[in-house]
Amino acid sequence: MDGMTAYRPVTPEIAAELRSVVGEKNLIVGDEERLRGYSHDEVAGPEYARMPEAVVKPVSAREVAAILKVANRHRVPVTPRGGGTGLSCGAVPLFGGVVLSLERMNRILEIDRENMAVVVEPGVVTSEIGKTVQEFGLFYAGYPMSFESCFIGGNLAENAGGGRAIRYGVTGHHVLGLEAVLPTGEIVEMGGKRVKDVTGYDLIHLLVGSEGTLAVFTKIILRLLPRPAATAVLLIPFGSASEAVEAFPRVVARAGILPTSIEFMDRLSVETVYRFLGDAPPRPGIGAMLLVELDGSSRAKVDEESERIGELFLEEGALDVYVGNTPATERKMWAPRVNLAEAFKTVCPVQSLEDIVVPTARIPDLIRELERLARIHDVLIPCYGHAGDGNLHATPVKKPETPLETWKETLPRILTELYGTVRGLGGTISGEHGIGSKRARYMPIVMSPEMINLQKRIKRLFDPLNILNPGKIFP
């Protein structure tokens, strides 16, 4: 892919063209303070940020198309941006240019009860979809952990997962149709309010997960489901991480019940987050903890399944089982998992939140390898995440006493070893956060040159001048 020297800066003339598309108040240019807010996502560290030269805020597919046509004419890079909550530098404008912010395209356009579908724009906050459709007895099952701040367009761009993926699948499972603008400015529509469609290539699921490198989403049709009548959460402590991760697949198989989610927290995670919350763990001697959520069509059914699963976990060596089946108790039980990332920032803000995924049967091997890497490199590597689908957030954290320069020298070695181990276990380097620019250099560890080159050829076909989100995914 062509580098920075191939691009033109945003000149006053180009800014005037953009202004004619979106209007004066929807263009930011020459205002460093306002531009800085669009220079980064949630990846910590100023070294990951890049300043844009301009920010444009379109309100329609036609405006998005016009912006991309201007960018193609002048060969200016364009970086699409949703809520800025990403964890792979996917919305960071590596080569400056224009950030195309979708924050104004934030309408829920239609709730179709008959077809159990909702039509939204990409700037809708994900949690708003659930709140809006619940009054119709419906449910949007996509559930990234940042659902109260992330945008649905960003969820599609990364094919976000989250806690419910074990039962309901990742974001892409719920996408029925798209309106999108190609890098060259054409507006295309694909799919619709239909469950089956094998007419031509499945381009929807090529674009979903393409990290804003192949198209800009402007309208999204999502599948809805009947809203569960009841839920319950089980908090299950174990004496060790290996006991916890070996128990849950056996319990699921024996019970014949597929939970909504199965979350895992190792000893370091449990100790750190309860200290952060100013609370004590539910009992002493916890080596790891599982958080299991169930839902169903009736309170009686969910209570019965909770009791059955709880009994089986005790048989598999759990220290105890705590059940929450009211909104208040469920929130209390979810609090440790929801606050983990913030808790480790108080230990040290210098860290690398990772997103590895392995076959669930290999999680015990992964846990042992993380313990080895932490000892060898003298860092903290807490591990937590979505054990039910093998997607764990192993997070190297700098010890407060370690010099920053030592950390910067050591981290690439840690990640190279970690990713090599994950590859050997049949896994890969991202399950839901994406590659972006943060992980692009490590792609050859888990993907062959043939596969990388195939994807580069697809990118070239969609985006001949490489103006849309350049520098992402590919090394």
GROMACS .gro file of C-alpha atoms in nm:
model
  475
    1MET     CA    1   0.000   0.000   0.000
    2ASP     CA    2   0.125   0.349  -0.080
    3GLY     CA    3   0.263   0.557   0.204
    4MET     CA    4   0.224   0.909   0.334
    5THR     CA    5   0.428   1.076   0.059
    6ALA     CA    6   0.160   0.979  -0.194
    7TYR     CA    7  -0.105   1.193  -0.020
    8ARG     CA    8  -0.180   1.562  -0.051
    9PRO     CA    9  -0.238   1.787   0.250
   10VAL     CA   10  -0.576   1.951   0.312
   11THR     CA   11  -0.520   2.287   0.145
   12PRO     CA   12  -0.753   2.587   0.190
   13GLU     CA   13  -0.899   2.502  -0.151
   14ILE     CA   14  -0.974   2.142  -0.047
   15ALA     CA   15  -1.120   2.267   0.283
   16ALA     CA   16  -1.348   2.496   0.084
   17GLU     CA   17  -1.473   2.201  -0.119
   18LEU     CA   18  -1.546   2.005   0.201
   19ARG     CA   19  -1.720   2.309   0.349
   20SER     CA   20  -1.946   2.327   0.048
   21VAL     CA   21  -2.057   1.969   0.122
   22VAL     CA   22  -2.122   1.981   0.500
   23GLY     CA   23  -2.143   2.352   0.582
   24GLU     CA   24  -1.923   2.576   0.795
   25LYS     CA   25  -2.028   2.443   1.136
   26ASN     CA   26  -1.971   2.079   1.038
   27LEU     CA   27  -1.610   2.126   0.931
   28ILE     CA   28  -1.321   2.159   1.175
   29VAL     CA   29  -0.997   2.289   1.027
   30GLY     CA   30  -0.715   2.496   1.174
   31ASP     CA   31  -0.837   2.450   1.534
   32GLU     CA   32  -0.578   2.231   1.706
   33GLU     CA   33  -0.767   2.195   2.033
   34ARG     CA   34  -1.084   2.066   1.864
   35LEU     CA   35  -0.891   1.848   1.620
   36ARG     CA   36  -0.701   1.678   1.903
   37GLY     CA   37  -1.019   1.506   2.022
   38TYR     CA   38  -1.024   1.315   1.693
   39SER     CA   39  -0.657   1.213   1.703
   40HIS     CA   40  -0.692   0.899   1.914
   41ASP     CA   41  -0.922   0.621   2.027
   42GLU     CA   42  -0.917   0.440   2.365
   43VAL     CA   43  -0.566   0.296   2.321
   44ALA     CA   44  -0.358   0.465   2.591
   45GLY     CA   45  -0.040   0.651   2.505
   46PRO     CA   46   0.038   0.963   2.300
   47GLU     CA   47   0.259   0.758   2.068
   48TYR     CA   48  -0.055   0.601   1.919
   49ALA     CA   49  -0.224   0.934   1.835
   50ARG     CA   50  -0.206   1.128   1.507
   51MET     CA   51  -0.354   1.471   1.439
   52PRO     CA   52  -0.602   1.508   1.153
   53GLU     CA   53  -0.588   1.813   0.930
   54ALA     CA   54  -0.966   1.838   0.910
   55VAL     CA   55  -1.280   1.679   1.055
   56VAL     CA   56  -1.602   1.660   0.853
   57LYS     CA   57  -1.942   1.566   0.996
   58PRO     CA   58  -2.180   1.453   0.720
   59VAL     CA   59  -2.549   1.384   0.778
   60SER     CA   60  -2.636   1.166   0.477
   61ALA     CA   61  -2.501   0.907   0.237
   62ARG     CA   62  -2.493   1.172  -0.035
   63GLU     CA   63  -2.267   1.393   0.178
   64VAL     CA   64  -2.038   1.097   0.259
   65ALA     CA   65  -2.017   1.019  -0.113
   66ALA     CA   66  -1.934   1.380  -0.196
   67ILE     CA   67  -1.657   1.388   0.066
   68LEU     CA   68  -1.498   1.070  -0.070
   69LYS     CA   69  -1.514   1.205  -0.424
   70VAL     CA   70  -1.327   1.517  -0.312
   71ALA     CA   71  -1.071   1.298  -0.137
   72ASN     CA   72  -1.021   1.085  -0.448
   73ARG     CA   73  -0.984   1.387  -0.672
   74HIS     CA   74  -0.707   1.528  -0.455
   75ARG     CA   75  -0.573   1.203  -0.308
   76VAL     CA   76  -0.638   1.300   0.054
   77PRO     CA   77  -0.663   1.017   0.313
   78VAL     CA   78  -0.998   0.977   0.491
   79THR     CA   79  -1.041   0.799   0.826
   80PRO     CA   80  -1.398   0.702   0.924
   81ARG     CA   81  -1.477   0.747   1.293
   82GLY     CA   82  -1.765   0.638   1.514
   83GLY     CA   83  -1.769   0.683   1.891
   84GLY     CA   84  -1.390   0.668   1.928
   85THR     CA   85  -1.414   0.378   2.175
   86GLY     CA   86  -1.199   0.139   1.969
   87LEU     CA   87  -0.899  -0.046   2.108
   88SER     CA   88  -0.686  -0.099   1.798
   89CYS     CA   89  -0.620   0.258   1.672
   90GLY     CA   90  -0.864   0.182   1.391
   91ALA     CA   91  -1.004   0.537   1.389
   92VAL     CA   92  -0.666   0.710   1.427
   93PRO     CA   93  -0.577   0.920   1.118
   94LEU     CA   94  -0.226   0.778   1.064
   95PHE     CA   95  -0.156   0.999   0.764
   96GLY     CA   96  -0.340   1.311   0.880
   97GLY     CA   97  -0.591   1.411   0.615
   98VAL     CA   98  -0.962   1.405   0.693
   99VAL     CA   99  -1.147   1.236   0.977
  100LEU     CA  100  -1.500   1.152   0.860
  101SER     CA  101  -1.702   1.158   1.181
  102LEU     CA  102  -2.043   0.989   1.173
  103GLU     CA  103  -2.164   1.144   1.499
  104ARG     CA  104  -2.447   1.340   1.330
  105MET     CA  105  -2.588   1.030   1.155
  106ASN     CA  106  -2.751   0.912   1.476
  107ARG     CA  107  -3.114   0.833   1.397
  108ILE     CA  108  -3.313   0.515   1.451
  109LEU     CA  109  -3.501   0.526   1.122
  110GLU     CA  110  -3.752   0.241   1.157
  111ILE     CA  111  -3.864  -0.034   1.391
  112ASP     CA  112  -4.027  -0.307   1.183
  113ARG     CA  113  -4.214  -0.535   1.425
  114GLU     CA  114  -4.355  -0.757   1.152
  115ASN     CA  115  -4.011  -0.839   1.011
  116MET     CA  116  -3.838  -0.815   1.351
  117ALA     CA  117  -3.583  -0.567   1.219
  118VAL     CA  118  -3.458  -0.220   1.301
  119VAL     CA  119  -3.305   0.030   1.057
  120VAL     CA  120  -3.045   0.266   1.203
  121GLU     CA  121  -2.776   0.511   1.104
  122PRO     CA  122  -2.414   0.433   1.200
  123GLY     CA  123  -2.387   0.701   1.471
  124VAL     CA  124  -2.655   0.553   1.698
  125VAL     CA  125  -2.517   0.455   2.039
  126THR     CA  126  -2.558   0.078   2.063
  127SER     CA  127  -2.740   0.078   2.396
  128GLU     CA  128  -3.006   0.312   2.252
  129ILE     CA  129  -3.113   0.041   2.009
  130GLY     CA  130  -3.190  -0.197   2.292
  131LYS     CA  131  -3.371   0.066   2.496
  132THR     CA  132  -3.584   0.170   2.198
  133VAL     CA  133  -3.694  -0.175   2.081
  134GLN     CA  134  -3.765  -0.323   2.425
  135GLU     CA  135  -4.102  -0.148   2.450
  136PHE     CA  136  -4.207  -0.354   2.146
  137GLY     CA  137  -4.108  -0.678   2.324
  138LEU     CA  138  -3.796  -0.706   2.108
  139PHE     CA  139  -3.426  -0.737   2.175
  140TYR     CA  140  -3.103  -0.651   1.991
  141ALA     CA  141  -2.858  -0.925   2.087
  142GLY     CA  142  -2.534  -0.751   1.984
  143TYR     CA  143  -2.356  -0.661   2.306
  144PRO     CA  144  -2.005  -0.513   2.309
  145MET     CA  145  -1.892  -0.438   2.664
  146SER     CA  146  -1.878  -0.065   2.575
  147PHE     CA  147  -2.238  -0.069   2.450
  148GLU     CA  148  -2.333   0.247   2.641
  149SER     CA  149  -2.076   0.459   2.455
  150CYS     CA  150  -1.985   0.285   2.128
  151PHE     CA  151  -2.163   0.350   1.796
  152ILE     CA  152  -2.332   0.073   1.601
  153GLY     CA  153  -2.131   0.164   1.289
  154GLY     CA  154  -1.808   0.101   1.477
  155ASN     CA  155  -1.948  -0.231   1.601
  156LEU     CA  156  -1.996  -0.335   1.239
  157ALA     CA  157  -1.655  -0.207   1.134
  158GLU     CA  158  -1.485  -0.426   1.396
  159ASN     CA  159  -1.746  -0.704   1.399
  160ALA     CA  160  -1.760  -0.647   1.773
  161GLY     CA  161  -1.830  -0.938   2.004
  162GLY     CA  162  -1.879  -0.905   2.377
  163GLY     CA  163  -2.020  -1.120   2.650
  164ARG     CA  164  -2.322  -1.263   2.469
  165ALA     CA  165  -2.135  -1.406   2.170
  166ILE     CA  166  -2.138  -1.763   2.304
  167ARG     CA  167  -2.517  -1.775   2.264
  168TYR     CA  168  -2.610  -1.499   2.022
  169GLY     CA  169  -2.300  -1.458   1.808
  170VAL     CA  170  -2.102  -1.145   1.723
  171THR     CA  171  -2.236  -0.829   1.556
  172GLY     CA  172  -2.219  -0.973   1.204
  173HIS     CA  173  -2.473  -1.242   1.294
  174HIS     CA  174  -2.738  -0.971   1.330
  175VAL     CA  175  -2.675  -0.764   1.016
  176LEU     CA  176  -2.939  -0.817   0.748
  177GLY     CA  177  -2.867  -0.528   0.515
  178LEU     CA  178  -2.647  -0.227   0.450
  179GLU     CA  179  -2.628   0.099   0.266
  180ALA     CA  180  -2.263   0.192   0.226
  181VAL     CA  181  -2.043   0.434   0.036
  182LEU     CA  182  -1.741   0.289  -0.142
  183PRO     CA  183  -1.403   0.466  -0.124
  184THR     CA  184  -1.456   0.596  -0.479
  185GLY     CA  185  -1.786   0.760  -0.381
  186GLU     CA  186  -2.049   0.517  -0.512
  187ILE     CA  187  -2.349   0.448  -0.288
  188VAL     CA  188  -2.441   0.077  -0.279
  189GLU     CA  189  -2.716  -0.123  -0.109
  190MET     CA  190  -2.703  -0.489  -0.016
  191GLY     CA  191  -2.922  -0.731   0.172
  192GLY     CA  192  -3.256  -0.628   0.321
  193LYS     CA  193  -3.520  -0.741   0.569
  194ARG     CA  194  -3.476  -1.104   0.480
  195VAL     CA  195  -3.308  -1.387   0.666
  196LYS     CA  196  -3.188  -1.584   0.363
  197ASP     CA  197  -2.998  -1.448   0.064
  198VAL     CA  198  -2.742  -1.631  -0.152
  199THR     CA  199  -2.780  -1.407  -0.454
  200GLY     CA  200  -2.420  -1.331  -0.549
  201TYR     CA  201  -2.124  -1.289  -0.314
  202ASP     CA  202  -2.191  -1.223   0.054
  203LEU     CA  203  -2.055  -0.870   0.046
  204ILE     CA  204  -2.230  -0.773   0.369
  205HIS     CA  205  -2.002  -0.998   0.566
  206LEU     CA  206  -1.699  -0.889   0.370
  207LEU     CA  207  -1.764  -0.529   0.477
  208VAL     CA  208  -1.857  -0.618   0.836
  209GLY     CA  209  -1.524  -0.647   1.014
  210SER     CA  210  -1.328  -0.465   0.743
  211GLU     CA  211  -1.234  -0.190   0.991
  212GLY     CA  212  -1.341   0.103   0.775
  213THR     CA  213  -1.098   0.015   0.497
  214LEU     CA  214  -1.348  -0.094   0.230
  215ALA     CA  215  -1.656   0.127   0.278
  216VAL     CA  216  -1.837   0.372   0.504
  217PHE     CA  217  -2.166   0.246   0.647
  218THR     CA  218  -2.454   0.493   0.617
  219LYS     CA  219  -2.760   0.276   0.692
  220ILE     CA  220  -2.780  -0.058   0.875
  221ILE     CA  221  -3.061  -0.315   0.899
  222LEU     CA  222  -3.034  -0.531   1.209
  223ARG     CA  223  -3.218  -0.849   1.305
  224LEU     CA  224  -3.416  -0.837   1.630
  225LEU     CA  225  -3.521  -1.123   1.858
  226PRO     CA  226  -3.801  -1.171   2.110
  227ARG     CA  227  -3.700  -1.011   2.438
  228PRO     CA  228  -3.615  -1.269   2.709
  229ALA     CA  229  -3.869  -1.270   2.989
  230ALA     CA  230  -3.617  -1.338   3.263
  231THR     CA  231  -3.243  -1.338   3.334
  232ALA     CA  232  -3.010  -1.452   3.610
  233VAL     CA  233  -2.640  -1.416   3.689
  234LEU     CA  234  -2.424  -1.667   3.873
  235LEU     CA  235  -2.099  -1.558   4.038
  236ILE     CA  236  -1.880  -1.866   4.084
  237PRO     CA  237  -1.542  -1.855   4.262
  238PHE     CA  238  -1.277  -2.126   4.221
  239GLY     CA  239  -0.951  -2.204   4.391
  240SER     CA  240  -0.748  -2.173   4.071
  241ALA     CA  241  -0.774  -2.050   3.714
  242SER     CA  242  -0.724  -2.398   3.570
  243GLU     CA  243  -1.015  -2.537   3.774
  244ALA     CA  244  -1.243  -2.258   3.652
  245VAL     CA  245  -1.163  -2.284   3.282
  246GLU     CA  246  -1.172  -2.664   3.283
  247ALA     CA  247  -1.507  -2.673   3.464
  248PHE     CA  248  -1.729  -2.463   3.240
  249PRO     CA  249  -1.723  -2.675   2.920
  250ARG     CA  250  -1.798  -2.986   3.125
  251VAL     CA  251  -2.088  -2.814   3.300
  252VAL     CA  252  -2.236  -2.686   2.974
  253ALA     CA  253  -2.214  -3.035   2.819
  254ARG     CA  254  -2.364  -3.207   3.123
  255ALA     CA  255  -2.644  -2.955   3.171
  256GLY     CA  256  -2.736  -2.927   2.803
  257ILE     CA  257  -2.784  -2.555   2.865
  258LEU     CA  258  -2.607  -2.284   2.665
  259PRO     CA  259  -2.561  -1.972   2.882
  260THR     CA  260  -2.593  -1.622   2.745
  261SER     CA  261  -2.238  -1.549   2.855
  262ILE     CA  262  -1.950  -1.702   3.051
  263GLU     CA  263  -1.698  -1.445   3.173
  264PHE     CA  264  -1.364  -1.528   3.338
  265MET     CA  265  -1.142  -1.334   3.582
  266ASP     CA  266  -0.810  -1.465   3.712
  267ARG     CA  267  -0.676  -1.413   4.065
  268LEU     CA  268  -0.496  -1.087   3.986
  269SER     CA  269  -0.809  -0.949   3.817
  270VAL     CA  270  -1.033  -1.042   4.111
  271GLU     CA  271  -0.800  -0.890   4.370
  272THR     CA  272  -0.744  -0.570   4.170
  273VAL     CA  273  -1.104  -0.497   4.079
  274TYR     CA  274  -1.248  -0.554   4.425
  275ARG     CA  275  -0.981  -0.324   4.568
  276PHE     CA  276  -1.076  -0.066   4.303
  277LEU     CA  277  -1.445  -0.101   4.397
  278GLY     CA  278  -1.366  -0.062   4.768
  279ASP     CA  279  -1.525  -0.399   4.835
  280ALA     CA  280  -1.413  -0.743   4.949
  281PRO     CA  281  -1.431  -1.053   4.726
  282PRO     CA  282  -1.727  -1.277   4.813
  283ARG     CA  283  -1.495  -1.510   5.003
  284PRO     CA  284  -1.121  -1.551   5.075
  285GLY     CA  285  -0.891  -1.778   4.875
  286ILE     CA  286  -1.035  -1.706   4.530
  287GLY     CA  287  -0.797  -1.811   4.252
  288ALA     CA  288  -1.037  -1.726   3.969
  289MET     CA  289  -1.399  -1.644   3.914
  290LEU     CA  290  -1.663  -1.714   3.652
  291LEU     CA  291  -1.964  -1.498   3.580
  292VAL     CA  292  -2.240  -1.695   3.407
  293GLU     CA  293  -2.551  -1.527   3.268
  294LEU     CA  294  -2.869  -1.708   3.166
  295ASP     CA  295  -3.185  -1.588   3.000
  296GLY     CA  296  -3.509  -1.753   2.896
  297SER     CA  297  -3.878  -1.736   2.823
  298SER     CA  298  -3.996  -1.751   3.186
  299ARG     CA  299  -3.872  -1.686   3.538
  300ALA     CA  300  -3.944  -2.046   3.638
  301LYS     CA  301  -3.734  -2.183   3.352
  302VAL     CA  302  -3.438  -1.952   3.424
  303ASP     CA  303  -3.451  -2.031   3.797
  304GLU     CA  304  -3.456  -2.403   3.722
  305GLU     CA  305  -3.158  -2.373   3.486
  306SER     CA  306  -2.969  -2.158   3.738
  307GLU     CA  307  -3.014  -2.420   4.008
  308ARG     CA  308  -2.905  -2.701   3.775
  309ILE     CA  309  -2.594  -2.519   3.653
  310GLY     CA  310  -2.503  -2.410   4.005
  311GLU     CA  311  -2.517  -2.769   4.133
  312LEU     CA  312  -2.296  -2.890   3.849
  313PHE     CA  313  -2.035  -2.619   3.908
  314LEU     CA  314  -2.018  -2.722   4.274
  315GLU     CA  315  -1.964  -3.081   4.164
  316GLU     CA  316  -1.683  -2.958   3.940
  317GLY     CA  317  -1.500  -2.796   4.230
  318ALA     CA  318  -1.646  -2.445   4.263
  319LEU     CA  319  -1.593  -2.291   4.605
  320ASP     CA  320  -1.946  -2.151   4.607
  321VAL     CA  321  -2.223  -2.026   4.378
  322TYR     CA  322  -2.393  -1.688   4.423
  323VAL     CA  323  -2.711  -1.622   4.228
  324GLY     CA  324  -2.856  -1.285   4.129
  325ASN     CA  325  -3.200  -1.276   3.971
  326THR     CA  326  -3.310  -0.918   4.027
  327PRO     CA  327  -3.185  -0.609   3.840
  328ALA     CA  328  -3.002  -0.484   4.151
  329THR     CA  329  -2.825  -0.812   4.231
  330GLU     CA  330  -2.735  -0.867   3.865
  331ARG     CA  331  -2.576  -0.521   3.843
  332LYS     CA  332  -2.379  -0.589   4.160
  333MET     CA  333  -2.248  -0.919   4.024
  334TRP     CA  334  -2.154  -0.768   3.687
  335ALA     CA  335  -1.973  -0.473   3.851
  336PRO     CA  336  -1.635  -0.648   3.890
  337ARG     CA  337  -1.623  -0.754   3.526
  338VAL     CA  338  -1.747  -0.421   3.391
  339ASN     CA  339  -1.489  -0.223   3.590
  340LEU     CA  340  -1.182  -0.438   3.527
  341ALA     CA  341  -1.018  -0.224   3.260
  342GLU     CA  342  -1.054   0.089   3.472
  343ALA     CA  343  -0.923  -0.095   3.778
  344PHE     CA  344  -0.594  -0.183   3.609
  345LYS     CA  345  -0.546   0.177   3.495
  346THR     CA  346  -0.518   0.267   3.864
  347VAL     CA  347  -0.238   0.011   3.904
  348CYS     CA  348  -0.054   0.163   3.608
  349PRO     CA  349  -0.201   0.341   3.305
  350VAL     CA  350   0.080   0.204   3.087
  351GLN     CA  351  -0.054  -0.124   2.952
  352SER     CA  352  -0.145  -0.310   2.635
  353LEU     CA  353  -0.504  -0.437   2.634
  354GLU     CA  354  -0.497  -0.747   2.415
  355ASP     CA  355  -0.776  -0.941   2.249
  356ILE     CA  356  -0.648  -1.291   2.183
  357VAL     CA  357  -0.876  -1.582   2.104
  358VAL     CA  358  -0.811  -1.957   2.121
  359PRO     CA  359  -1.027  -2.269   2.100
  360THR     CA  360  -1.199  -2.297   2.437
  361ALA     CA  361  -1.034  -2.633   2.511
  362ARG     CA  362  -0.692  -2.464   2.492
  363ILE     CA  363  -0.767  -2.191   2.749
  364PRO     CA  364  -0.591  -2.385   3.033
  365ASP     CA  365  -0.274  -2.404   2.819
  366LEU     CA  366  -0.300  -2.030   2.748
  367ILE     CA  367  -0.336  -1.945   3.117
  368ARG     CA  368  -0.018  -2.138   3.200
  369GLU     CA  369   0.171  -1.962   2.920
  370LEU     CA  370   0.059  -1.620   3.044
  371GLU     CA  371   0.191  -1.701   3.390
  372ARG     CA  372   0.526  -1.801   3.236
  373LEU     CA  373   0.551  -1.484   3.026
  374ALA     CA  374   0.473  -1.266   3.328
  375ARG     CA  375   0.753  -1.429   3.530
  376ILE     CA  376   1.011  -1.412   3.252
  377HIS     CA  377   0.948  -1.050   3.159
  378ASP     CA  378   0.866  -0.922   3.510
  379VAL     CA  379   0.532  -0.768   3.415
  380LEU     CA  380   0.176  -0.813   3.526
  381ILE     CA  381  -0.044  -1.002   3.277
  382PRO     CA  382  -0.396  -1.019   3.419
  383CYS     CA  383  -0.634  -1.229   3.215
  384TYR     CA  384  -1.007  -1.183   3.193
  385GLY     CA  385  -1.276  -1.189   2.927
  386HIS     CA  386  -1.520  -1.404   2.738
  387ALA     CA  387  -1.421  -1.757   2.835
  388GLY     CA  388  -1.732  -1.902   2.675
  389ASP     CA  389  -1.598  -1.826   2.326
  390GLY     CA  390  -1.224  -1.837   2.399
  391ASN     CA  391  -1.176  -1.459   2.363
  392LEU     CA  392  -0.961  -1.338   2.653
  393HIS     CA  393  -0.817  -0.996   2.728
  394ALA     CA  394  -0.467  -1.085   2.841
  395THR     CA  395  -0.326  -0.743   2.928
  396PRO     CA  396   0.045  -0.682   2.988
  397VAL     CA  397   0.065  -0.405   3.250
  398LYS     CA  398   0.384  -0.219   3.339
  399LYS     CA  399   0.477  -0.252   3.705
  400PRO     CA  400   0.491   0.096   3.863
  401GLU     CA  401   0.860   0.053   3.948
  402THR     CA  402   0.964  -0.050   3.594
  403PRO     CA  403   1.126   0.234   3.391
  404LEU     CA  404   0.919   0.339   3.092
  405GLU     CA  405   1.207   0.282   2.847
  406THR     CA  406   1.246  -0.075   2.973
  407TRP     CA  407   0.874  -0.132   2.920
  408LYS     CA  408   0.886   0.005   2.564
  409GLU     CA  409   1.176  -0.227   2.479
  410THR     CA  410   1.013  -0.531   2.640
  411LEU     CA  411   0.653  -0.502   2.519
  412PRO     CA  412   0.715  -0.598   2.152
  413ARG     CA  413   0.897  -0.912   2.269
  414ILE     CA  414   0.611  -1.002   2.503
  415LEU     CA  415   0.353  -0.956   2.228
  416THR     CA  416   0.558  -1.150   1.974
  417GLU     CA  417   0.589  -1.443   2.215
  418LEU     CA  418   0.224  -1.418   2.319
  419TYR     CA  419   0.096  -1.412   1.962
  420GLY     CA  420   0.324  -1.700   1.865
  421THR     CA  421   0.185  -1.906   2.152
  422VAL     CA  422  -0.171  -1.819   2.055
  423ARG     CA  423  -0.099  -1.924   1.697
  424GLY     CA  424   0.040  -2.255   1.823
  425LEU     CA  425  -0.278  -2.315   2.023
  426GLY     CA  426  -0.493  -2.270   1.712
  427GLY     CA  427  -0.592  -1.913   1.792
  428THR     CA  428  -0.535  -1.565   1.656
  429ILE     CA  429  -0.448  -1.213   1.772
  430SER     CA  430  -0.790  -1.047   1.776
  431GLY     CA  431  -1.137  -1.175   1.850
  432GLU     CA  432  -1.332  -0.848   1.865
  433HIS     CA  433  -1.115  -0.535   1.891
  434GLY     CA  434  -0.964  -0.558   1.543
  435ILE     CA  435  -0.615  -0.514   1.403
  436GLY     CA  436  -0.612  -0.143   1.317
  437SER     CA  437  -0.260  -0.007   1.327
  438LYS     CA  438  -0.185  -0.133   1.678
  439ARG     CA  439  -0.150  -0.497   1.573
  440ALA     CA  440  -0.072  -0.469   1.200
  441ARG     CA  441   0.299  -0.547   1.240
  442TYR     CA  442   0.212  -0.880   1.404
  443MET     CA  443  -0.021  -1.007   1.130
  444PRO     CA  444   0.249  -1.231   0.970
  445ILE     CA  445   0.268  -1.429   1.293
  446VAL     CA  446  -0.085  -1.562   1.244
  447MET     CA  447  -0.155  -1.515   0.872
  448SER     CA  448   0.029  -1.646   0.568
  449PRO     CA  449   0.174  -1.413   0.301
  450GLU     CA  450  -0.075  -1.559   0.054
  451MET     CA  451  -0.372  -1.463   0.272
  452ILE     CA  452  -0.234  -1.116   0.343
  453ASN     CA  453  -0.174  -1.053  -0.027
  454LEU     CA  454  -0.522  -1.177  -0.117
  455GLN     CA  455  -0.675  -0.924   0.122
  456LYS     CA  456  -0.451  -0.648  -0.012
  457ARG     CA  457  -0.581  -0.723  -0.361
  458ILE     CA  458  -0.939  -0.693  -0.237
  459LYS     CA  459  -0.851  -0.359  -0.077
  460ARG     CA  460  -0.695  -0.236  -0.404
  461LEU     CA  461  -1.009  -0.331  -0.597
  462PHE     CA  462  -1.236  -0.135  -0.363
  463ASP     CA  463  -0.996   0.154  -0.309
  464PRO     CA  464  -0.754   0.202  -0.601
  465LEU     CA  465  -0.593   0.516  -0.455
  466ASN     CA  466  -0.582   0.377  -0.098
  467ILE     CA  467  -0.749   0.683   0.050
  468LEU     CA  468  -0.990   0.510   0.294
  469ASN     CA  469  -0.839   0.441   0.638
  470PRO     CA  470  -0.488   0.371   0.507
  471GLY     CA  471  -0.231   0.201   0.729
  472LYS     CA  472  -0.476  -0.032   0.898
  473ILE     CA  473  -0.476  -0.415   0.917
  474PHE     CA  474  -0.183  -0.481   0.680
  475PRO     CA  475   0.180  -0.480   0.791
   0.00000   0.00000   0.00000
